[in-house]
Amino acid sequence: MVASAAQLSQARVSLEQRDFCGHHLLRLLRCHRDNFPVPWGCHALRHAWDSCQHHDYVMRMKEFERERRLRLRQQRLRQQHGDSE
């Protein structure tokens, strides 16, 4: 993580949003605070945070699928070794 837990708690970021994209969220919240009546001034920061969230989601799904396939492979190998012995 780029942003520390102290920075996230100081910015009052909820626990659900404290993830690997927290540094993007901190910049976005700061931009919203500085440009209060004009939220569309932070479009680039919002896009960066959304892209980071999407990339993190994709990586978690790939890791989940990898673990699932390894588990299935391990089960197949156990069954083959159990049948041959």
CSV table of C-alpha atoms in Angstrom, one decimal:
chain,number,residue,atom,x,y,z
A,1,MET,CA,0.0,0.0,0.0
A,2,VAL,CA,1.2,3.5,-0.8
A,3,ALA,CA,-0.9,5.3,1.7
A,4,SER,CA,-0.3,4.5,5.4
A,5,ALA,CA,-3.0,3.5,7.8
A,6,ALA,CA,-2.5,6.8,9.7
A,7,GLN,CA,-3.1,8.9,6.5
A,8,LEU,CA,-6.3,6.9,5.7
A,9,SER,CA,-7.6,7.3,9.3
A,10,GLN,CA,-6.7,11.0,9.4
A,11,ALA,CA,-8.7,11.5,6.1
A,12,ARG,CA,-11.6,9.5,7.7
A,13,VAL,CA,-11.7,6.9,4.9
A,14,SER,CA,-14.1,4.1,5.8
A,15,LEU,CA,-12.6,0.7,6.4
A,16,GLU,CA,-14.2,-0.7,3.3
A,17,GLN,CA,-12.3,1.7,1.1
A,18,ARG,CA,-8.9,1.2,2.7
A,19,ASP,CA,-7.3,-1.0,0.0
A,20,PHE,CA,-4.4,-0.8,-2.4
A,21,CYS,CA,-6.0,2.1,-4.2
A,22,GLY,CA,-6.2,4.3,-1.0
A,23,HIS,CA,-3.6,6.7,-2.3
A,24,HIS,CA,-5.8,7.5,-5.3
A,25,LEU,CA,-8.8,8.0,-3.0
A,26,LEU,CA,-6.9,10.4,-0.8
A,27,ARG,CA,-6.0,12.5,-3.8
A,28,LEU,CA,-9.6,12.4,-5.0
A,29,LEU,CA,-11.0,13.4,-1.6
A,30,ARG,CA,-8.5,16.2,-1.3
A,31,CYS,CA,-9.5,17.5,-4.8
A,32,HIS,CA,-13.2,17.3,-3.9
A,33,ARG,CA,-12.5,19.3,-0.7
A,34,ASP,CA,-10.5,21.9,-2.5
A,35,ASN,CA,-12.9,22.3,-5.4
A,36,PHE,CA,-16.1,21.9,-3.4
A,37,PRO,CA,-18.7,23.4,-5.6
A,38,VAL,CA,-17.2,22.1,-8.8
A,39,PRO,CA,-16.9,18.3,-8.5
A,40,TRP,CA,-16.2,17.8,-12.2
A,41,GLY,CA,-12.8,19.4,-11.8
A,42,CYS,CA,-11.6,16.1,-10.3
A,43,HIS,CA,-12.5,13.9,-13.3
A,44,ALA,CA,-8.9,12.7,-13.9
A,45,LEU,CA,-8.4,11.7,-10.3
A,46,ARG,CA,-11.8,9.9,-10.3
A,47,HIS,CA,-10.7,8.0,-13.4
A,48,ALA,CA,-7.4,7.0,-11.8
A,49,TRP,CA,-9.1,5.7,-8.7
A,50,ASP,CA,-11.7,3.8,-10.8
A,51,SER,CA,-9.0,2.2,-13.0
A,52,CYS,CA,-7.0,1.2,-9.9
A,53,GLN,CA,-10.1,-0.4,-8.4
A,54,HIS,CA,-10.8,-2.3,-11.6
A,55,HIS,CA,-7.2,-3.4,-12.0
A,56,ASP,CA,-7.2,-4.6,-8.3
A,57,TYR,CA,-10.5,-6.5,-8.9
A,58,VAL,CA,-9.2,-8.2,-12.0
A,59,MET,CA,-6.0,-9.2,-10.3
A,60,ARG,CA,-8.0,-10.7,-7.3
A,61,MET,CA,-10.2,-12.7,-9.7
A,62,LYS,CA,-7.1,-14.0,-11.6
A,63,GLU,CA,-5.5,-15.1,-8.3
A,64,PHE,CA,-8.8,-16.7,-7.2
A,65,GLU,CA,-9.0,-18.6,-10.5
A,66,ARG,CA,-5.3,-19.7,-10.3
A,67,GLU,CA,-5.8,-21.0,-6.7
A,68,ARG,CA,-9.0,-22.9,-7.8
A,69,ARG,CA,-7.2,-24.5,-10.7
A,70,LEU,CA,-4.2,-25.5,-8.5
A,71,ARG,CA,-6.6,-27.0,-6.0
A,72,LEU,CA,-8.4,-29.0,-8.7
A,73,ARG,CA,-5.0,-30.2,-10.1
A,74,GLN,CA,-3.9,-31.3,-6.6
A,75,GLN,CA,-7.1,-33.3,-6.2
A,76,ARG,CA,-6.6,-34.9,-9.6
A,77,LEU,CA,-3.1,-35.9,-8.7
A,78,ARG,CA,-4.1,-37.3,-5.4
A,79,GLN,CA,-6.8,-39.4,-7.0
A,80,GLN,CA,-4.4,-40.7,-9.7
A,81,HIS,CA,-1.8,-41.6,-7.1
A,82,GLY,CA,-4.4,-43.2,-4.9
A,83,ASP,CA,-5.7,-45.3,-7.8
A,84,SER,CA,-2.3,-46.5,-8.9
A,85,GLU,CA,-1.2,-47.6,-5.4
